[in-house]
Amino acid sequence: MSILIKPIITEKATNDSELNNRYSFVVNNQANKIEIKDAVESAYGVSVEKVRTMNVRPDRKVRYTKAGMVTGKTKAYKKAIVQLAEGETIDLYANL
């Protein structure tokens, strides 16, 4: 089971990583905080102080077309915000 799926690279997450040394990841839905902490420490070689998790709800959309009403939704996922120790950073762009 892969715990870390991908990092979240948005304007808000990038600003949070530059100012507060917090990084955001999409993680497996069954992963807990201890597993997420161990996965980040082993993958990036940093020490983690705190992990915050949240379940992101799916967005639902309704479109009115000629064929009728079309409904859809995005997938729900779990997001983890990881606080690193002072002076440590993760370079998310190194593997590109």
mmCIF file of N, CA, C and O in Angstrom:
data_model
loop_
_atom_site.group_PDB
_atom_site.id
_atom_site.type_symbol
_atom_site.label_atom_id
_atom_site.label_comp_id
_atom_site.label_asym_id
_atom_site.label_seq_id
_atom_site.Cartn_x
_atom_site.Cartn_y
_atom_site.Cartn_z
ATOM 1 N N MET A 1 0.847 -1.181 0.000
ATOM 2 C CA MET A 1 0.000 0.000 0.000
ATOM 3 C C MET A 1 0.892 1.244 0.000
ATOM 4 O O MET A 1 1.697 1.446 0.893
ATOM 5 N N SER A 2 0.747 2.041 -1.028
ATOM 6 C CA SER A 2 1.509 3.279 -1.118
ATOM 7 C C SER A 2 0.770 4.365 -0.324
ATOM 8 O O SER A 2 -0.404 4.627 -0.580
ATOM 9 N N ILE A 3 1.444 4.967 0.615
ATOM 10 C CA ILE A 3 0.786 5.934 1.491
ATOM 11 C C ILE A 3 0.759 7.316 0.860
ATOM 12 O O ILE A 3 -0.282 7.949 0.782
ATOM 13 N N LEU A 4 1.910 7.786 0.379
ATOM 14 C CA LEU A 4 1.960 9.091 -0.282
ATOM 15 C C LEU A 4 1.604 8.911 -1.746
ATOM 16 O O LEU A 4 2.267 8.175 -2.472
ATOM 17 N N ILE A 5 0.575 9.606 -2.199
ATOM 18 C CA ILE A 5 0.170 9.498 -3.605
ATOM 19 C C ILE A 5 0.854 10.576 -4.432
ATOM 20 O O ILE A 5 1.521 10.282 -5.415
ATOM 21 N N LYS A 6 0.697 11.845 -4.040
ATOM 22 C CA LYS A 6 1.368 12.935 -4.752
ATOM 23 C C LYS A 6 1.362 14.182 -3.876
ATOM 24 O O LYS A 6 0.498 14.339 -3.012
ATOM 25 N N PRO A 7 2.323 15.083 -4.092
ATOM 26 C CA PRO A 7 2.294 16.352 -3.372
ATOM 27 C C PRO A 7 1.262 17.290 -3.992
ATOM 28 O O PRO A 7 0.959 17.196 -5.182
ATOM 29 N N ILE A 8 0.733 18.181 -3.182
ATOM 30 C CA ILE A 8 -0.209 19.178 -3.670
ATOM 31 C C ILE A 8 0.588 20.444 -3.956
ATOM 32 O O ILE A 8 1.195 21.019 -3.053
ATOM 33 N N ILE A 9 0.597 20.855 -5.215
ATOM 34 C CA ILE A 9 1.342 22.045 -5.617
ATOM 35 C C ILE A 9 0.342 23.071 -6.136
ATOM 36 O O ILE A 9 0.020 23.113 -7.322
ATOM 37 N N THR A 10 -0.183 23.855 -5.227
ATOM 38 C CA THR A 10 -1.070 24.960 -5.564
ATOM 39 C C THR A 10 -0.456 26.234 -5.006
ATOM 40 O O THR A 10 0.557 26.197 -4.303
ATOM 41 N N GLU A 11 -1.062 27.358 -5.316
ATOM 42 C CA GLU A 11 -0.535 28.631 -4.820
ATOM 43 C C GLU A 11 -0.595 28.694 -3.295
ATOM 44 O O GLU A 11 0.355 29.132 -2.642
ATOM 45 N N LYS A 12 -1.682 28.219 -2.731
ATOM 46 C CA LYS A 12 -1.844 28.240 -1.278
ATOM 47 C C LYS A 12 -0.858 27.284 -0.594
ATOM 48 O O LYS A 12 -0.236 27.631 0.414
ATOM 49 N N ALA A 13 -0.681 26.081 -1.154
ATOM 50 C CA ALA A 13 0.235 25.103 -0.554
ATOM 51 C C ALA A 13 1.689 25.553 -0.692
ATOM 52 O O ALA A 13 2.502 25.344 0.209
ATOM 53 N N THR A 14 2.041 26.163 -1.818
ATOM 54 C CA THR A 14 3.404 26.643 -2.021
ATOM 55 C C THR A 14 3.716 27.787 -1.071
ATOM 56 O O THR A 14 4.804 27.854 -0.497
ATOM 57 N N ASN A 15 2.775 28.689 -0.884
ATOM 58 C CA ASN A 15 2.952 29.801 0.047
ATOM 59 C C ASN A 15 3.107 29.280 1.475
ATOM 60 O O ASN A 15 3.934 29.781 2.241
ATOM 61 N N ASP A 16 2.332 28.252 1.821
ATOM 62 C CA ASP A 16 2.413 27.652 3.155
ATOM 63 C C ASP A 16 3.768 26.974 3.368
ATOM 64 O O ASP A 16 4.332 27.025 4.459
ATOM 65 N N SER A 17 4.312 26.365 2.321
ATOM 66 C CA SER A 17 5.613 25.700 2.467
ATOM 67 C C SER A 17 6.752 26.708 2.572
ATOM 68 O O SER A 17 7.729 26.470 3.276
ATOM 69 N N GLU A 18 6.644 27.831 1.881
ATOM 70 C CA GLU A 18 7.707 28.833 1.938
ATOM 71 C C GLU A 18 7.700 29.604 3.249
ATOM 72 O O GLU A 18 8.759 29.882 3.816
ATOM 73 N N LEU A 19 6.529 29.932 3.755
ATOM 74 C CA LEU A 19 6.440 30.771 4.955
ATOM 75 C C LEU A 19 6.445 29.955 6.251
ATOM 76 O O LEU A 19 7.101 30.336 7.220
ATOM 77 N N ASN A 20 5.727 28.838 6.279
ATOM 78 C CA ASN A 20 5.514 28.108 7.530
ATOM 79 C C ASN A 20 6.163 26.738 7.580
ATOM 80 O O ASN A 20 5.984 26.014 8.560
ATOM 81 N N ASN A 21 6.871 26.336 6.517
ATOM 82 C CA ASN A 21 7.555 25.050 6.455
ATOM 83 C C ASN A 21 6.573 23.888 6.594
ATOM 84 O O ASN A 21 6.844 22.892 7.247
ATOM 85 N N ARG A 22 5.375 24.037 5.955
ATOM 86 C CA ARG A 22 4.350 22.991 5.945
ATOM 87 C C ARG A 22 4.133 22.545 4.499
ATOM 88 O O ARG A 22 3.999 23.367 3.606
ATOM 89 N N TYR A 23 4.067 21.237 4.290
ATOM 90 C CA TYR A 23 3.907 20.669 2.955
ATOM 91 C C TYR A 23 2.637 19.838 2.903
ATOM 92 O O TYR A 23 2.300 19.147 3.873
ATOM 93 N N SER A 24 1.942 19.870 1.770
ATOM 94 C CA SER A 24 0.668 19.170 1.618
ATOM 95 C C SER A 24 0.824 18.001 0.661
ATOM 96 O O SER A 24 1.492 18.111 -0.370
ATOM 97 N N PHE A 25 0.176 16.890 1.002
ATOM 98 C CA PHE A 25 0.226 15.681 0.188
ATOM 99 C C PHE A 25 -1.158 15.075 0.086
ATOM 100 O O PHE A 25 -1.947 15.135 1.029
ATOM 101 N N VAL A 26 -1.450 14.455 -1.062
ATOM 102 C CA VAL A 26 -2.608 13.573 -1.185
ATOM 103 C C VAL A 26 -2.137 12.205 -0.712
ATOM 104 O O VAL A 26 -1.110 11.705 -1.177
ATOM 105 N N VAL A 27 -2.867 11.624 0.234
ATOM 106 C CA VAL A 27 -2.445 10.361 0.826
ATOM 107 C C VAL A 27 -3.554 9.317 0.675
ATOM 108 O O VAL A 27 -4.688 9.636 0.291
ATOM 109 N N ASN A 28 -3.215 8.076 0.979
ATOM 110 C CA ASN A 28 -4.166 6.983 0.925
ATOM 111 C C ASN A 28 -5.275 7.215 1.948
ATOM 112 O O ASN A 28 -5.030 7.706 3.045
ATOM 113 N N ASN A 29 -6.508 6.823 1.591
ATOM 114 C CA ASN A 29 -7.650 7.079 2.468
ATOM 115 C C ASN A 29 -7.572 6.307 3.778
ATOM 116 O O ASN A 29 -8.117 6.742 4.788
ATOM 117 N N GLN A 30 -6.898 5.168 3.803
ATOM 118 C CA GLN A 30 -6.818 4.370 5.022
ATOM 119 C C GLN A 30 -5.592 4.692 5.870
ATOM 120 O O GLN A 30 -5.414 4.104 6.935
ATOM 121 N N ALA A 31 -4.731 5.600 5.419
ATOM 122 C CA ALA A 31 -3.493 5.904 6.148
ATOM 123 C C ALA A 31 -3.796 6.758 7.376
ATOM 124 O O ALA A 31 -4.644 7.644 7.337
ATOM 125 N N ASN A 32 -3.074 6.478 8.472
ATOM 126 C CA ASN A 32 -3.216 7.303 9.668
ATOM 127 C C ASN A 32 -2.010 8.233 9.799
ATOM 128 O O ASN A 32 -1.086 8.198 8.980
ATOM 129 N N LYS A 33 -2.004 9.063 10.829
ATOM 130 C CA LYS A 33 -0.967 10.085 10.981
ATOM 131 C C LYS A 33 0.415 9.488 11.200
ATOM 132 O O LYS A 33 1.409 10.021 10.703
ATOM 133 N N ILE A 34 0.507 8.398 11.919
ATOM 134 C CA ILE A 34 1.797 7.767 12.188
ATOM 135 C C ILE A 34 2.390 7.200 10.905
ATOM 136 O O ILE A 34 3.580 7.357 10.626
ATOM 137 N N GLU A 35 1.559 6.544 10.086
ATOM 138 C CA GLU A 35 2.027 6.003 8.814
ATOM 139 C C GLU A 35 2.459 7.113 7.857
ATOM 140 O O GLU A 35 3.451 6.968 7.136
ATOM 141 N N ILE A 36 1.723 8.219 7.847
ATOM 142 C CA ILE A 36 2.070 9.346 6.984
ATOM 143 C C ILE A 36 3.401 9.952 7.422
ATOM 144 O O ILE A 36 4.263 10.264 6.599
ATOM 145 N N LYS A 37 3.597 10.097 8.726
ATOM 146 C CA LYS A 37 4.857 10.637 9.249
ATOM 147 C C LYS A 37 6.031 9.761 8.854
ATOM 148 O O LYS A 37 7.053 10.253 8.373
ATOM 149 N N ASP A 38 5.904 8.447 9.021
ATOM 150 C CA ASP A 38 6.984 7.524 8.649
ATOM 151 C C ASP A 38 7.254 7.543 7.151
ATOM 152 O O ASP A 38 8.411 7.480 6.725
ATOM 153 N N ALA A 39 6.204 7.659 6.339
ATOM 154 C CA ALA A 39 6.376 7.663 4.886
ATOM 155 C C ALA A 39 7.099 8.920 4.411
ATOM 156 O O ALA A 39 7.972 8.851 3.549
ATOM 157 N N VAL A 40 6.768 10.082 4.983
ATOM 158 C CA VAL A 40 7.432 11.335 4.588
ATOM 159 C C VAL A 40 8.886 11.327 5.041
ATOM 160 O O VAL A 40 9.785 11.729 4.295
ATOM 161 N N GLU A 41 9.133 10.843 6.250
ATOM 162 C CA GLU A 41 10.517 10.803 6.754
ATOM 163 C C GLU A 41 11.392 9.858 5.935
ATOM 164 O O GLU A 41 12.541 10.164 5.651
ATOM 165 N N SER A 42 10.854 8.725 5.507
ATOM 166 C CA SER A 42 11.662 7.787 4.725
ATOM 167 C C SER A 42 11.807 8.239 3.275
ATOM 168 O O SER A 42 12.857 8.032 2.667
ATOM 169 N N ALA A 43 10.785 8.869 2.707
ATOM 170 C CA ALA A 43 10.840 9.262 1.301
ATOM 171 C C ALA A 43 11.726 10.485 1.079
ATOM 172 O O ALA A 43 12.442 10.558 0.075
ATOM 173 N N TYR A 44 11.698 11.447 1.994
ATOM 174 C CA TYR A 44 12.414 12.704 1.782
ATOM 175 C C TYR A 44 13.585 12.915 2.741
ATOM 176 O O TYR A 44 14.317 13.893 2.601
ATOM 177 N N GLY A 45 13.767 12.068 3.728
ATOM 178 C CA GLY A 45 14.890 12.186 4.649
ATOM 179 C C GLY A 45 14.842 13.408 5.540
ATOM 180 O O GLY A 45 15.847 14.055 5.793
ATOM 181 N N VAL A 46 13.653 13.749 6.028
ATOM 182 C CA VAL A 46 13.468 14.903 6.911
ATOM 183 C C VAL A 46 12.818 14.420 8.205
ATOM 184 O O VAL A 46 12.330 13.289 8.287
ATOM 185 N N SER A 47 12.812 15.281 9.223
ATOM 186 C CA SER A 47 12.117 14.939 10.463
ATOM 187 C C SER A 47 10.825 15.744 10.550
ATOM 188 O O SER A 47 10.814 16.949 10.343
ATOM 189 N N VAL A 48 9.740 15.044 10.823
ATOM 190 C CA VAL A 48 8.397 15.626 10.843
ATOM 191 C C VAL A 48 8.009 15.933 12.282
ATOM 192 O O VAL A 48 8.168 15.097 13.168
ATOM 193 N N GLU A 49 7.499 17.152 12.516
ATOM 194 C CA GLU A 49 7.027 17.527 13.854
ATOM 195 C C GLU A 49 5.555 17.208 14.052
ATOM 196 O O GLU A 49 5.161 16.698 15.082
ATOM 197 N N LYS A 50 4.722 17.538 13.061
ATOM 198 C CA LYS A 50 3.275 17.417 13.234
ATOM 199 C C LYS A 50 2.634 17.030 11.905
ATOM 200 O O LYS A 50 3.102 17.443 10.843
ATOM 201 N N VAL A 51 1.561 16.254 11.981
ATOM 202 C CA VAL A 51 0.795 15.869 10.793
ATOM 203 C C VAL A 51 -0.667 16.209 11.041
ATOM 204 O O VAL A 51 -1.229 15.846 12.074
ATOM 205 N N ARG A 52 -1.261 16.924 10.107
ATOM 206 C CA ARG A 52 -2.699 17.211 10.152
ATOM 207 C C ARG A 52 -3.342 16.541 8.946
ATOM 208 O O ARG A 52 -2.811 16.628 7.836
ATOM 209 N N THR A 53 -4.479 15.891 9.147
ATOM 210 C CA THR A 53 -5.160 15.228 8.038
ATOM 211 C C THR A 53 -6.582 15.747 7.910
ATOM 212 O O THR A 53 -7.173 16.230 8.888
ATOM 213 N N MET A 54 -7.106 15.646 6.705
ATOM 214 C CA MET A 54 -8.501 16.009 6.455
ATOM 215 C C MET A 54 -9.025 15.211 5.273
ATOM 216 O O MET A 54 -8.263 14.874 4.361
ATOM 217 N N ASN A 55 -10.294 14.883 5.320
ATOM 218 C CA ASN A 55 -10.954 14.222 4.209
ATOM 219 C C ASN A 55 -11.626 15.290 3.361
ATOM 220 O O ASN A 55 -12.479 16.042 3.849
ATOM 221 N N VAL A 56 -11.252 15.351 2.082
ATOM 222 C CA VAL A 56 -11.796 16.349 1.170
ATOM 223 C C VAL A 56 -13.001 15.736 0.481
ATOM 224 O O VAL A 56 -12.918 14.651 -0.099
ATOM 225 N N ARG A 57 -14.116 16.423 0.544
ATOM 226 C CA ARG A 57 -15.353 15.890 -0.015
ATOM 227 C C ARG A 57 -15.358 15.996 -1.539
ATOM 228 O O ARG A 57 -14.681 16.847 -2.098
ATOM 229 N N PRO A 58 -16.154 15.174 -2.214
ATOM 230 C CA PRO A 58 -16.228 15.275 -3.674
ATOM 231 C C PRO A 58 -17.065 16.479 -4.084
ATOM 232 O O PRO A 58 -18.021 16.861 -3.399
ATOM 233 N N ASP A 59 -16.688 17.094 -5.210
ATOM 234 C CA ASP A 59 -17.470 18.201 -5.757
ATOM 235 C C ASP A 59 -18.495 17.631 -6.730
ATOM 236 O O ASP A 59 -18.155 16.838 -7.604
ATOM 237 N N ARG A 60 -19.734 18.054 -6.595
ATOM 238 C CA ARG A 60 -20.802 17.567 -7.463
ATOM 239 C C ARG A 60 -21.170 18.656 -8.458
ATOM 240 O O ARG A 60 -21.219 19.836 -8.113
ATOM 241 N N LYS A 61 -21.418 18.236 -9.704
ATOM 242 C CA LYS A 61 -21.787 19.179 -10.752
ATOM 243 C C LYS A 61 -23.032 18.677 -11.467
ATOM 244 O O LYS A 61 -23.215 17.470 -11.635
ATOM 245 N N VAL A 62 -23.861 19.611 -11.915
ATOM 246 C CA VAL A 62 -25.028 19.289 -12.723
ATOM 247 C C VAL A 62 -24.961 20.159 -13.967
ATOM 248 O O VAL A 62 -24.802 21.381 -13.870
ATOM 249 N N ARG A 63 -25.074 19.518 -15.138
ATOM 250 C CA ARG A 63 -25.095 20.261 -16.401
ATOM 251 C C ARG A 63 -26.419 19.992 -17.084
ATOM 252 O O ARG A 63 -26.875 18.848 -17.143
ATOM 253 N N TYR A 64 -27.009 21.036 -17.619
ATOM 254 C CA TYR A 64 -28.255 20.914 -18.352
ATOM 255 C C TYR A 64 -27.928 20.947 -19.838
ATOM 256 O O TYR A 64 -27.494 21.962 -20.363
ATOM 257 N N THR A 65 -28.108 19.817 -20.522
ATOM 258 C CA THR A 65 -27.762 19.707 -21.928
ATOM 259 C C THR A 65 -28.999 19.323 -22.729
ATOM 260 O O THR A 65 -30.088 19.132 -22.170
ATOM 261 N N LYS A 66 -28.799 19.178 -24.050
ATOM 262 C CA LYS A 66 -29.907 18.730 -24.906
ATOM 263 C C LYS A 66 -30.364 17.334 -24.530
ATOM 264 O O LYS A 66 -31.540 17.002 -24.647
ATOM 265 N N ALA A 67 -29.416 16.527 -24.113
ATOM 266 C CA ALA A 67 -29.739 15.140 -23.755
ATOM 267 C C ALA A 67 -30.411 15.036 -22.392
ATOM 268 O O ALA A 67 -30.837 13.958 -21.992
ATOM 269 N N GLY A 68 -30.479 16.118 -21.669
ATOM 270 C CA GLY A 68 -31.102 16.094 -20.355
ATOM 271 C C GLY A 68 -30.127 16.553 -19.289
ATOM 272 O O GLY A 68 -29.114 17.176 -19.574
ATOM 273 N N MET A 69 -30.432 16.211 -18.068
ATOM 274 C CA MET A 69 -29.605 16.622 -16.949
ATOM 275 C C MET A 69 -28.475 15.609 -16.765
ATOM 276 O O MET A 69 -28.719 14.422 -16.574
ATOM 277 N N VAL A 70 -27.217 16.085 -16.810
ATOM 278 C CA VAL A 70 -26.057 15.229 -16.644
ATOM 279 C C VAL A 70 -25.415 15.573 -15.305
ATOM 280 O O VAL A 70 -25.076 16.730 -15.062
ATOM 281 N N THR A 71 -25.280 14.573 -14.446
ATOM 282 C CA THR A 71 -24.676 14.802 -13.141
ATOM 283 C C THR A 71 -23.333 14.087 -13.074
ATOM 284 O O THR A 71 -23.127 13.071 -13.734
ATOM 285 N N GLY A 72 -22.426 14.643 -12.285
ATOM 286 C CA GLY A 72 -21.119 14.036 -12.105
ATOM 287 C C GLY A 72 -20.494 14.535 -10.822
ATOM 288 O O GLY A 72 -20.971 15.481 -10.202
ATOM 289 N N LYS A 73 -19.425 13.854 -10.439
ATOM 290 C CA LYS A 73 -18.715 14.294 -9.242
ATOM 291 C C LYS A 73 -17.253 13.901 -9.337
ATOM 292 O O LYS A 73 -16.885 12.980 -10.065
ATOM 293 N N THR A 74 -16.411 14.632 -8.586
ATOM 294 C CA THR A 74 -15.000 14.313 -8.509
ATOM 295 C C THR A 74 -14.792 13.302 -7.385
ATOM 296 O O THR A 74 -15.692 13.044 -6.600
ATOM 297 N N LYS A 75 -13.602 12.756 -7.312
ATOM 298 C CA LYS A 75 -13.314 11.768 -6.278
ATOM 299 C C LYS A 75 -13.031 12.448 -4.943
ATOM 300 O O LYS A 75 -12.450 13.530 -4.895
ATOM 301 N N ALA A 76 -13.419 11.790 -3.883
ATOM 302 C CA ALA A 76 -13.046 12.230 -2.541
ATOM 303 C C ALA A 76 -11.643 11.712 -2.254
ATOM 304 O O ALA A 76 -11.257 10.652 -2.727
ATOM 305 N N TYR A 77 -10.855 12.486 -1.508
ATOM 306 C CA TYR A 77 -9.503 12.059 -1.179
ATOM 307 C C TYR A 77 -9.123 12.574 0.199
ATOM 308 O O TYR A 77 -9.812 13.408 0.778
ATOM 309 N N LYS A 78 -8.018 12.048 0.716
ATOM 310 C CA LYS A 78 -7.510 12.455 2.010
ATOM 311 C C LYS A 78 -6.279 13.315 1.802
ATOM 312 O O LYS A 78 -5.414 12.981 0.993
ATOM 313 N N LYS A 79 -6.217 14.427 2.517
ATOM 314 C CA LYS A 79 -5.110 15.358 2.393
ATOM 315 C C LYS A 79 -4.380 15.437 3.727
ATOM 316 O O LYS A 79 -5.013 15.454 4.786
ATOM 317 N N ALA A 80 -3.047 15.471 3.659
ATOM 318 C CA ALA A 80 -2.231 15.584 4.865
ATOM 319 C C ALA A 80 -1.352 16.814 4.747
ATOM 320 O O ALA A 80 -0.727 17.042 3.711
ATOM 321 N N ILE A 81 -1.312 17.616 5.808
ATOM 322 C CA ILE A 81 -0.428 18.775 5.885
ATOM 323 C C ILE A 81 0.638 18.430 6.920
ATOM 324 O O ILE A 81 0.327 18.157 8.077
ATOM 325 N N VAL A 82 1.892 18.428 6.470
ATOM 326 C CA VAL A 82 3.007 17.945 7.275
ATOM 327 C C VAL A 82 3.872 19.130 7.686
ATOM 328 O O VAL A 82 4.331 19.889 6.844
ATOM 329 N N GLN A 83 4.077 19.297 8.992
ATOM 330 C CA GLN A 83 4.941 20.349 9.538
ATOM 331 C C GLN A 83 6.318 19.757 9.766
ATOM 332 O O GLN A 83 6.466 18.782 10.502
ATOM 333 N N LEU A 84 7.342 20.346 9.124
ATOM 334 C CA LEU A 84 8.705 19.852 9.271
ATOM 335 C C LEU A 84 9.418 20.558 10.412
ATOM 336 O O LEU A 84 8.979 21.606 10.881
ATOM 337 N N ALA A 85 10.521 19.974 10.839
ATOM 338 C CA ALA A 85 11.337 20.577 11.880
ATOM 339 C C ALA A 85 11.987 21.847 11.343
ATOM 340 O O ALA A 85 12.115 22.039 10.127
ATOM 341 N N GLU A 86 12.392 22.706 12.241
ATOM 342 C CA GLU A 86 12.994 23.998 11.880
ATOM 343 C C GLU A 86 14.275 23.787 11.078
ATOM 344 O O GLU A 86 15.137 23.006 11.466
ATOM 345 N N GLY A 87 14.387 24.473 9.944
ATOM 346 C CA GLY A 87 15.593 24.402 9.130
ATOM 347 C C GLY A 87 15.586 23.314 8.070
ATOM 348 O O GLY A 87 16.514 23.228 7.284
ATOM 349 N N GLU A 88 14.561 22.470 8.016
ATOM 350 C CA GLU A 88 14.505 21.404 7.017
ATOM 351 C C GLU A 88 13.497 21.759 5.933
ATOM 352 O O GLU A 88 12.474 22.387 6.210
ATOM 353 N N THR A 89 13.805 21.360 4.706
ATOM 354 C CA THR A 89 12.920 21.627 3.579
ATOM 355 C C THR A 89 12.816 20.385 2.698
ATOM 356 O O THR A 89 13.653 19.494 2.759
ATOM 357 N N ILE A 90 11.787 20.368 1.876
ATOM 358 C CA ILE A 90 11.601 19.323 0.871
ATOM 359 C C ILE A 90 11.619 20.008 -0.485
ATOM 360 O O ILE A 90 10.883 20.969 -0.714
ATOM 361 N N ASP A 91 12.463 19.517 -1.406
ATOM 362 C CA ASP A 91 12.485 20.045 -2.761
ATOM 363 C C ASP A 91 11.577 19.177 -3.623
ATOM 364 O O ASP A 91 11.979 18.100 -4.052
ATOM 365 N N LEU A 92 10.363 19.656 -3.869
ATOM 366 C CA LEU A 92 9.385 18.875 -4.615
ATOM 367 C C LEU A 92 9.668 18.882 -6.110
ATOM 368 O O LEU A 92 9.146 18.054 -6.848
ATOM 369 N N TYR A 93 10.500 19.786 -6.596
ATOM 370 C CA TYR A 93 10.761 19.918 -8.021
ATOM 371 C C TYR A 93 12.052 19.211 -8.447
ATOM 372 O O TYR A 93 12.437 19.282 -9.600
ATOM 373 N N ALA A 94 12.718 18.500 -7.561
ATOM 374 C CA ALA A 94 14.000 17.868 -7.882
ATOM 375 C C ALA A 94 13.846 16.674 -8.803
ATOM 376 O O ALA A 94 14.713 16.388 -9.607
ATOM 377 N N ASN A 95 12.734 15.956 -8.717
ATOM 378 C CA ASN A 95 12.566 14.746 -9.501
ATOM 379 C C ASN A 95 11.996 14.993 -10.890
ATOM 380 O O ASN A 95 11.772 14.052 -11.629
ATOM 381 N N LEU A 96 11.725 16.235 -11.236
ATOM 382 C CA LEU A 96 11.192 16.517 -12.566
ATOM 383 C C LEU A 96 12.308 16.521 -13.517
ATOM 384 O O LEU A 96 12.599 16.151 -14.460
#
